[in-house]
């Protein structure tokens, strides 16, 4: 295993053509950002396999194969069974359990197997030089499929483990999966060390540490400003479907802040009415990917809030120690402090120590609402993009 130490130089002008096949779920902002980024690299042609079994995705810029057909969105027998299983798992408080994960994977793979000939035709027509896959252990079917066809593969791990277990031991199945890729991208140095110490890499793999990013047109310049920040108004950017998964049920943190006189803004959906009614709880209309890409969310955060609340409802897990998540990346370029529990989200604390201003607390009920912090906005996103580009091109 070799950590890739590529040049930080960006390549301009005409390049040898490289074809990158991107695989992942179209409902994640990260995969949409990667598609936009790869599409705009000179000399690179992309195609996309949308692995989401519920959402149909279209683009005028590149070819797409959707697992889901346009007229079967969230319908069909398998879809109904999956919905029933999720509802039961939540009711019996076994969501994110091993049983649920294995059973859901079985259902998903059953659907994918029916499409294997079409997938084969799509890949053979495109003839990729590299396959780029996104997210954890959710693409076992695709990884095995690509390995059988000897296509070089790079996985952006992003999140591992995908559960919120307080303790997690890598399995033999995990080792076989991760060691099957030509290259890996880790979201943090903590994740890299965990993979090395647990034998999740093989000696022939190349890897980099490069947190995923959500590209936006509106960014704020690097600044370091000492300022007094009275925490009066915060925004939470995470999932507010509190009934769907225990780890996302952050009503405790939200209501604790609201009860101390802080105005807390969350996405307005029918799923979060369980916290409606508090005078300090406010709602905002969810931003779609295109709005985020244009920088509208960045501007909304910058103009209206003292801080971004980052939290999960858990006592701590490897996932939170090792990973960088969407709800953090959505605020990365906005230029406001991030409010979060101390010594819990260690990868975020360490990877963005000198790039993001943090307001850390032990107990949100004892948080000093009048704090003096260096407001640091010094994102290294440009360097991360350079490293990513050079890494994928090294497989050409």
PDB file of C-alpha atoms in Angstrom, residues 21-255:
ATOM      1  CA  UNK A  21     -17.248   5.812 -15.035  1.00  0.00           C
ATOM      2  CA  UNK A  22     -18.849   7.236 -11.873  1.00  0.00           C
ATOM      3  CA  UNK A  23     -21.028   4.988  -9.719  1.00  0.00           C
ATOM      4  CA  UNK A  24     -23.133   6.080  -6.763  1.00  0.00           C
ATOM      5  CA  UNK A  25     -26.510   7.298  -5.646  1.00  0.00           C
ATOM      6  CA  UNK A  26     -27.848  10.428  -7.335  1.00  0.00           C
ATOM      7  CA  UNK A  27     -29.582  11.576  -4.144  1.00  0.00           C
ATOM      8  CA  UNK A  28     -26.271  12.389  -2.433  1.00  0.00           C
ATOM      9  CA  UNK A  29     -24.877  15.911  -2.833  1.00  0.00           C
ATOM     10  CA  UNK A  30     -21.328  14.516  -2.852  1.00  0.00           C
ATOM     11  CA  UNK A  31     -21.879  12.362  -5.946  1.00  0.00           C
ATOM     12  CA  UNK A  32     -23.553  15.279  -7.728  1.00  0.00           C
ATOM     13  CA  UNK A  33     -20.547  17.440  -6.870  1.00  0.00           C
ATOM     14  CA  UNK A  34     -18.105  14.812  -8.146  1.00  0.00           C
ATOM     15  CA  UNK A  35     -20.050  14.489 -11.389  1.00  0.00           C
ATOM     16  CA  UNK A  36     -19.904  18.257 -11.925  1.00  0.00           C
ATOM     17  CA  UNK A  37     -16.214  18.385 -11.057  1.00  0.00           C
ATOM     18  CA  UNK A  38     -15.117  15.487 -13.280  1.00  0.00           C
ATOM     19  CA  UNK A  39     -17.291  16.719 -16.124  1.00  0.00           C
ATOM     20  CA  UNK A  40     -15.437  20.052 -16.162  1.00  0.00           C
ATOM     21  CA  UNK A  41     -11.912  18.605 -16.142  1.00  0.00           C
ATOM     22  CA  UNK A  42     -10.222  19.089 -19.494  1.00  0.00           C
ATOM     23  CA  UNK A  43      -9.555  15.810 -21.250  1.00  0.00           C
ATOM     24  CA  UNK A  44     -11.961  13.775 -19.151  1.00  0.00           C
ATOM     25  CA  UNK A  45     -15.166  12.150 -20.377  1.00  0.00           C
ATOM     26  CA  UNK A  46     -17.598  10.731 -17.854  1.00  0.00           C
ATOM     27  CA  UNK A  47     -20.573   8.397 -17.704  1.00  0.00           C
ATOM     28  CA  UNK A  48     -22.718   7.717 -14.657  1.00  0.00           C
ATOM     29  CA  UNK A  49     -24.385   4.621 -13.224  1.00  0.00           C
ATOM     30  CA  UNK A  50     -27.021   5.822 -10.799  1.00  0.00           C
ATOM     31  CA  UNK A  51     -27.234   3.089  -8.167  1.00  0.00           C
ATOM     32  CA  UNK A  52     -30.248   4.582  -6.420  1.00  0.00           C
ATOM     33  CA  UNK A  53     -33.116   2.152  -6.848  1.00  0.00           C
ATOM     34  CA  UNK A  54     -35.754   4.837  -6.214  1.00  0.00           C
ATOM     35  CA  UNK A  55     -34.624   7.969  -8.063  1.00  0.00           C
ATOM     36  CA  UNK A  56     -34.353   8.503 -11.819  1.00  0.00           C
ATOM     37  CA  UNK A  57     -31.603  10.946 -12.814  1.00  0.00           C
ATOM     38  CA  UNK A  58     -31.068  12.788 -16.099  1.00  0.00           C
ATOM     39  CA  UNK A  59     -28.346  14.989 -17.570  1.00  0.00           C
ATOM     40  CA  UNK A  60     -27.702  16.509 -20.972  1.00  0.00           C
ATOM     41  CA  UNK A  61     -23.935  16.431 -20.496  1.00  0.00           C
ATOM     42  CA  UNK A  62     -23.113  12.738 -20.202  1.00  0.00           C
ATOM     43  CA  UNK A  63     -24.585   9.266 -20.552  1.00  0.00           C
ATOM     44  CA  UNK A  64     -26.435   7.766 -17.598  1.00  0.00           C
ATOM     45  CA  UNK A  65     -27.683   4.332 -16.695  1.00  0.00           C
ATOM     46  CA  UNK A  66     -30.385   4.358 -14.002  1.00  0.00           C
ATOM     47  CA  UNK A  67     -31.178   1.258 -11.982  1.00  0.00           C
ATOM     48  CA  UNK A  68     -34.638   2.767 -11.582  1.00  0.00           C
ATOM     49  CA  UNK A  69     -36.836   3.213 -14.650  1.00  0.00           C
ATOM     50  CA  UNK A  70     -38.525   6.575 -15.138  1.00  0.00           C
ATOM     51  CA  UNK A  71     -42.036   5.213 -14.690  1.00  0.00           C
ATOM     52  CA  UNK A  72     -41.349   3.083 -11.599  1.00  0.00           C
ATOM     53  CA  UNK A  73     -40.180   5.698  -9.122  1.00  0.00           C
ATOM     54  CA  UNK A  74     -40.539   4.222  -5.617  1.00  0.00           C
ATOM     55  CA  UNK A  75     -42.981   1.586  -6.866  1.00  0.00           C
ATOM     56  CA  UNK A  76     -42.952  -2.160  -7.289  1.00  0.00           C
ATOM     57  CA  UNK A  77     -42.935  -5.111  -4.929  1.00  0.00           C
ATOM     58  CA  UNK A  78     -39.327  -4.752  -3.741  1.00  0.00           C
ATOM     59  CA  UNK A  79     -39.827  -1.058  -2.992  1.00  0.00           C
ATOM     60  CA  UNK A  80     -42.888  -1.789  -0.874  1.00  0.00           C
ATOM     61  CA  UNK A  81     -41.075  -4.520   1.054  1.00  0.00           C
ATOM     62  CA  UNK A  82     -38.129  -2.202   1.743  1.00  0.00           C
ATOM     63  CA  UNK A  83     -40.446   0.513   3.022  1.00  0.00           C
ATOM     64  CA  UNK A  84     -42.198  -1.983   5.304  1.00  0.00           C
ATOM     65  CA  UNK A  85     -38.875  -3.272   6.695  1.00  0.00           C
ATOM     66  CA  UNK A  86     -37.650   0.279   7.432  1.00  0.00           C
ATOM     67  CA  UNK A  87     -40.882   1.128   9.242  1.00  0.00           C
ATOM     68  CA  UNK A  88     -40.734  -2.047  11.350  1.00  0.00           C
ATOM     69  CA  UNK A  89     -37.037  -1.546  12.157  1.00  0.00           C
ATOM     70  CA  UNK A  90     -37.727   1.964  13.417  1.00  0.00           C
ATOM     71  CA  UNK A  91     -40.718   0.815  15.483  1.00  0.00           C
ATOM     72  CA  UNK A  92     -38.717  -1.948  17.182  1.00  0.00           C
ATOM     73  CA  UNK A  93     -35.666   0.346  17.537  1.00  0.00           C
ATOM     74  CA  UNK A  94     -33.385  -1.871  15.462  1.00  0.00           C
ATOM     75  CA  UNK A  95     -32.728   0.612  12.663  1.00  0.00           C
ATOM     76  CA  UNK A  96     -29.060   0.482  11.623  1.00  0.00           C
ATOM     77  CA  UNK A  97     -28.941  -3.069  12.988  1.00  0.00           C
ATOM     78  CA  UNK A  98     -26.879  -5.760  11.250  1.00  0.00           C
ATOM     79  CA  UNK A  99     -30.038  -7.710  10.426  1.00  0.00           C
ATOM     80  CA  UNK A 100     -31.650  -4.746   8.708  1.00  0.00           C
ATOM     81  CA  UNK A 101     -28.496  -3.929   6.730  1.00  0.00           C
ATOM     82  CA  UNK A 102     -28.011  -7.494   5.501  1.00  0.00           C
ATOM     83  CA  UNK A 103     -31.672  -7.943   4.584  1.00  0.00           C
ATOM     84  CA  UNK A 104     -31.839  -4.610   2.752  1.00  0.00           C
ATOM     85  CA  UNK A 105     -28.651  -5.447   0.873  1.00  0.00           C
ATOM     86  CA  UNK A 106     -30.204  -8.766  -0.160  1.00  0.00           C
ATOM     87  CA  UNK A 107     -33.287  -6.982  -1.522  1.00  0.00           C
ATOM     88  CA  UNK A 108     -31.191  -4.382  -3.350  1.00  0.00           C
ATOM     89  CA  UNK A 109     -28.916  -6.984  -4.932  1.00  0.00           C
ATOM     90  CA  UNK A 110     -31.926  -8.967  -6.072  1.00  0.00           C
ATOM     91  CA  UNK A 111     -33.109  -5.908  -8.000  1.00  0.00           C
ATOM     92  CA  UNK A 112     -29.634  -5.233  -9.399  1.00  0.00           C
ATOM     93  CA  UNK A 113     -29.160  -8.775 -10.680  1.00  0.00           C
ATOM     94  CA  UNK A 114     -32.124  -8.302 -12.985  1.00  0.00           C
ATOM     95  CA  UNK A 115     -30.246  -5.465 -14.686  1.00  0.00           C
ATOM     96  CA  UNK A 116     -26.832  -7.057 -15.036  1.00  0.00           C
ATOM     97  CA  UNK A 117     -27.005  -7.510 -18.815  1.00  0.00           C
ATOM     98  CA  UNK A 118     -28.013  -3.869 -19.340  1.00  0.00           C
ATOM     99  CA  UNK A 119     -25.204  -2.688 -17.045  1.00  0.00           C
ATOM    100  CA  UNK A 120     -22.734  -4.808 -18.982  1.00  0.00           C
ATOM    101  CA  UNK A 121     -23.839  -3.288 -22.287  1.00  0.00           C
ATOM    102  CA  UNK A 122     -23.604   0.247 -20.886  1.00  0.00           C
ATOM    103  CA  UNK A 123     -20.049  -0.281 -19.590  1.00  0.00           C
ATOM    104  CA  UNK A 124     -18.863  -2.055 -22.741  1.00  0.00           C
ATOM    105  CA  UNK A 125     -20.167   0.808 -24.884  1.00  0.00           C
ATOM    106  CA  UNK A 126     -18.421   3.437 -22.748  1.00  0.00           C
ATOM    107  CA  UNK A 127     -15.100   1.557 -22.287  1.00  0.00           C
ATOM    108  CA  UNK A 128     -13.949   3.318 -19.087  1.00  0.00           C
ATOM    109  CA  UNK A 129     -10.307   3.738 -18.105  1.00  0.00           C
ATOM    110  CA  UNK A 130     -11.335   4.003 -14.468  1.00  0.00           C
ATOM    111  CA  UNK A 131     -14.421   3.469 -12.319  1.00  0.00           C
ATOM    112  CA  UNK A 132     -14.936   5.936  -9.468  1.00  0.00           C
ATOM    113  CA  UNK A 133     -17.278   4.708  -6.731  1.00  0.00           C
ATOM    114  CA  UNK A 134     -18.693   6.685  -3.840  1.00  0.00           C
ATOM    115  CA  UNK A 135     -19.642   5.736  -0.302  1.00  0.00           C
ATOM    116  CA  UNK A 136     -18.579   3.114   2.167  1.00  0.00           C
ATOM    117  CA  UNK A 137     -19.615  -0.506   1.891  1.00  0.00           C
ATOM    118  CA  UNK A 138     -22.825   0.102  -0.041  1.00  0.00           C
ATOM    119  CA  UNK A 139     -21.434  -0.861  -3.454  1.00  0.00           C
ATOM    120  CA  UNK A 140     -20.323  -4.457  -2.922  1.00  0.00           C
ATOM    121  CA  UNK A 141     -22.338  -5.649  -5.913  1.00  0.00           C
ATOM    122  CA  UNK A 142     -20.783  -3.041  -8.212  1.00  0.00           C
ATOM    123  CA  UNK A 143     -17.242  -3.597  -6.912  1.00  0.00           C
ATOM    124  CA  UNK A 144     -17.457  -7.337  -7.574  1.00  0.00           C
ATOM    125  CA  UNK A 145     -18.950  -6.717 -11.008  1.00  0.00           C
ATOM    126  CA  UNK A 146     -16.146  -4.323 -12.001  1.00  0.00           C
ATOM    127  CA  UNK A 147     -13.382  -6.551 -10.642  1.00  0.00           C
ATOM    128  CA  UNK A 148     -14.620  -9.431 -12.788  1.00  0.00           C
ATOM    129  CA  UNK A 149     -14.187  -7.145 -15.804  1.00  0.00           C
ATOM    130  CA  UNK A 150     -10.686  -5.998 -14.748  1.00  0.00           C
ATOM    131  CA  UNK A 151     -11.622  -2.300 -14.706  1.00  0.00           C
ATOM    132  CA  UNK A 152      -9.414  -0.218 -12.345  1.00  0.00           C
ATOM    133  CA  UNK A 153     -11.498   1.121  -9.456  1.00  0.00           C
ATOM    134  CA  UNK A 154     -11.203   3.953  -6.940  1.00  0.00           C
ATOM    135  CA  UNK A 155     -13.522   4.168  -3.943  1.00  0.00           C
ATOM    136  CA  UNK A 156     -14.159   7.351  -2.007  1.00  0.00           C
ATOM    137  CA  UNK A 157     -14.881   5.716   1.340  1.00  0.00           C
ATOM    138  CA  UNK A 158     -16.377   8.826   3.000  1.00  0.00           C
ATOM    139  CA  UNK A 159     -18.155   6.927   5.765  1.00  0.00           C
ATOM    140  CA  UNK A 160     -16.964   3.799   7.542  1.00  0.00           C
ATOM    141  CA  UNK A 161     -18.390   2.080   9.422  1.00  0.00           C
ATOM    142  CA  UNK A 162     -21.829   2.986   8.081  1.00  0.00           C
ATOM    143  CA  UNK A 163     -23.464   2.085  11.414  1.00  0.00           C
ATOM    144  CA  UNK A 164     -23.569   4.096  14.619  1.00  0.00           C
ATOM    145  CA  UNK A 165     -22.376   1.212  16.795  1.00  0.00           C
ATOM    146  CA  UNK A 166     -20.370   2.305  19.820  1.00  0.00           C
ATOM    147  CA  UNK A 167     -17.873  -0.434  18.908  1.00  0.00           C
ATOM    148  CA  UNK A 168     -17.278  -1.931  15.493  1.00  0.00           C
ATOM    149  CA  UNK A 169     -14.825  -4.593  14.383  1.00  0.00           C
ATOM    150  CA  UNK A 170     -14.055  -4.918  10.655  1.00  0.00           C
ATOM    151  CA  UNK A 171     -15.173  -8.241   9.229  1.00  0.00           C
ATOM    152  CA  UNK A 172     -13.447 -10.529   6.756  1.00  0.00           C
ATOM    153  CA  UNK A 173     -16.089  -9.438   4.256  1.00  0.00           C
ATOM    154  CA  UNK A 174     -15.083  -5.795   4.785  1.00  0.00           C
ATOM    155  CA  UNK A 175     -11.409  -6.638   4.248  1.00  0.00           C
ATOM    156  CA  UNK A 176     -12.146  -8.452   1.001  1.00  0.00           C
ATOM    157  CA  UNK A 177     -14.293  -5.560  -0.206  1.00  0.00           C
ATOM    158  CA  UNK A 178     -11.906  -2.695   0.510  1.00  0.00           C
ATOM    159  CA  UNK A 179      -8.813  -4.586  -0.647  1.00  0.00           C
ATOM    160  CA  UNK A 180     -10.485  -5.231  -4.017  1.00  0.00           C
ATOM    161  CA  UNK A 181     -10.108  -1.594  -5.149  1.00  0.00           C
ATOM    162  CA  UNK A 182      -7.143  -0.225  -7.075  1.00  0.00           C
ATOM    163  CA  UNK A 183      -7.211   2.933  -4.963  1.00  0.00           C
ATOM    164  CA  UNK A 184      -8.977   4.371  -1.920  1.00  0.00           C
ATOM    165  CA  UNK A 185      -9.778   7.912  -0.844  1.00  0.00           C
ATOM    166  CA  UNK A 186     -10.093   8.439   2.900  1.00  0.00           C
ATOM    167  CA  UNK A 187     -12.006  11.340   4.390  1.00  0.00           C
ATOM    168  CA  UNK A 188      -9.577  11.727   7.300  1.00  0.00           C
ATOM    169  CA  UNK A 189      -6.167  10.684   8.589  1.00  0.00           C
ATOM    170  CA  UNK A 190      -7.935   8.892  11.423  1.00  0.00           C
ATOM    171  CA  UNK A 191      -9.764   6.763   8.891  1.00  0.00           C
ATOM    172  CA  UNK A 192      -6.515   5.982   7.070  1.00  0.00           C
ATOM    173  CA  UNK A 193      -4.841   4.840  10.298  1.00  0.00           C
ATOM    174  CA  UNK A 194      -7.860   2.724  11.193  1.00  0.00           C
ATOM    175  CA  UNK A 195      -7.719   0.981   7.812  1.00  0.00           C
ATOM    176  CA  UNK A 196      -3.995   0.315   8.100  1.00  0.00           C
ATOM    177  CA  UNK A 197      -4.134  -0.973  11.685  1.00  0.00           C
ATOM    178  CA  UNK A 198      -7.065  -3.277  10.874  1.00  0.00           C
ATOM    179  CA  UNK A 199      -5.610  -4.780   7.707  1.00  0.00           C
ATOM    180  CA  UNK A 200      -8.236  -3.300   5.387  1.00  0.00           C
ATOM    181  CA  UNK A 201      -5.678  -2.425   2.676  1.00  0.00           C
ATOM    182  CA  UNK A 202      -3.527  -4.612   0.486  1.00  0.00           C
ATOM    183  CA  UNK A 203       0.095  -3.902  -0.373  1.00  0.00           C
ATOM    184  CA  UNK A 204      -0.644  -3.011  -4.008  1.00  0.00           C
ATOM    185  CA  UNK A 205      -3.243  -0.306  -3.337  1.00  0.00           C
ATOM    186  CA  UNK A 206      -2.681   3.410  -3.658  1.00  0.00           C
ATOM    187  CA  UNK A 207      -4.562   5.816  -1.420  1.00  0.00           C
ATOM    188  CA  UNK A 208      -4.924   9.443  -0.425  1.00  0.00           C
ATOM    189  CA  UNK A 209      -6.471  11.349   2.466  1.00  0.00           C
ATOM    190  CA  UNK A 210      -8.791  13.893   0.881  1.00  0.00           C
ATOM    191  CA  UNK A 211     -12.093  14.923   2.493  1.00  0.00           C
ATOM    192  CA  UNK A 212     -15.033  14.934   0.091  1.00  0.00           C
ATOM    193  CA  UNK A 213     -16.365  18.330  -0.929  1.00  0.00           C
ATOM    194  CA  UNK A 214     -19.510  19.971  -2.223  1.00  0.00           C
ATOM    195  CA  UNK A 215     -18.508  22.403  -4.913  1.00  0.00           C
ATOM    196  CA  UNK A 216     -20.238  25.791  -4.931  1.00  0.00           C
ATOM    197  CA  UNK A 217     -19.883  28.901  -7.052  1.00  0.00           C
ATOM    198  CA  UNK A 218     -20.149  31.258  -4.057  1.00  0.00           C
ATOM    199  CA  UNK A 219     -17.249  31.004  -1.615  1.00  0.00           C
ATOM    200  CA  UNK A 220     -15.935  33.464   0.935  1.00  0.00           C
ATOM    201  CA  UNK A 221     -12.356  34.638   0.964  1.00  0.00           C
ATOM    202  CA  UNK A 222      -9.865  33.381   3.534  1.00  0.00           C
ATOM    203  CA  UNK A 223     -10.009  35.524   6.659  1.00  0.00           C
ATOM    204  CA  UNK A 224      -8.885  35.371  10.254  1.00  0.00           C
ATOM    205  CA  UNK A 225     -10.887  37.769  12.392  1.00  0.00           C
ATOM    206  CA  UNK A 226     -11.085  37.887  16.187  1.00  0.00           C
ATOM    207  CA  UNK A 227     -14.692  38.629  17.025  1.00  0.00           C
ATOM    208  CA  UNK A 228     -17.209  38.340  19.821  1.00  0.00           C
ATOM    209  CA  UNK A 229     -19.950  35.986  18.769  1.00  0.00           C
ATOM    210  CA  UNK A 230     -23.180  35.988  20.711  1.00  0.00           C
ATOM    211  CA  UNK A 231     -24.946  32.771  19.797  1.00  0.00           C
ATOM    212  CA  UNK A 232     -28.448  33.981  19.093  1.00  0.00           C
ATOM    213  CA  UNK A 233     -29.356  32.292  15.837  1.00  0.00           C
ATOM    214  CA  UNK A 234     -28.126  28.920  14.519  1.00  0.00           C
ATOM    215  CA  UNK A 235     -28.998  26.626  11.627  1.00  0.00           C
ATOM    216  CA  UNK A 236     -29.060  22.816  11.567  1.00  0.00           C
ATOM    217  CA  UNK A 237     -28.337  21.294   8.133  1.00  0.00           C
ATOM    218  CA  UNK A 238     -28.892  17.613   8.885  1.00  0.00           C
ATOM    219  CA  UNK A 239     -31.738  15.212   8.271  1.00  0.00           C
ATOM    220  CA  UNK A 240     -34.913  16.244  10.100  1.00  0.00           C
ATOM    221  CA  UNK A 241     -36.884  13.092   9.421  1.00  0.00           C
ATOM    222  CA  UNK A 242     -36.571  12.326  13.119  1.00  0.00           C
ATOM    223  CA  UNK A 243     -38.829   9.284  12.900  1.00  0.00           C
ATOM    224  CA  UNK A 244     -36.687   7.498  10.325  1.00  0.00           C
ATOM    225  CA  UNK A 245     -33.435   6.826  12.192  1.00  0.00           C
ATOM    226  CA  UNK A 246     -32.456   7.153  15.840  1.00  0.00           C
ATOM    227  CA  UNK A 247     -29.092   8.747  15.031  1.00  0.00           C
ATOM    228  CA  UNK A 248     -30.892  11.598  13.257  1.00  0.00           C
ATOM    229  CA  UNK A 249     -33.303  12.265  16.105  1.00  0.00           C
ATOM    230  CA  UNK A 250     -31.508  15.352  17.432  1.00  0.00           C
ATOM    231  CA  UNK A 251     -34.521  16.944  19.095  1.00  0.00           C
ATOM    232  CA  UNK A 252     -32.693  16.936  22.422  1.00  0.00           C
ATOM    233  CA  UNK A 253     -29.892  19.226  21.211  1.00  0.00           C
ATOM    234  CA  UNK A 254     -32.236  21.446  19.228  1.00  0.00           C
ATOM    235  CA  UNK A 255     -34.730  21.951  22.045  1.00  0.00           C
TER     236      UNK A 255
END
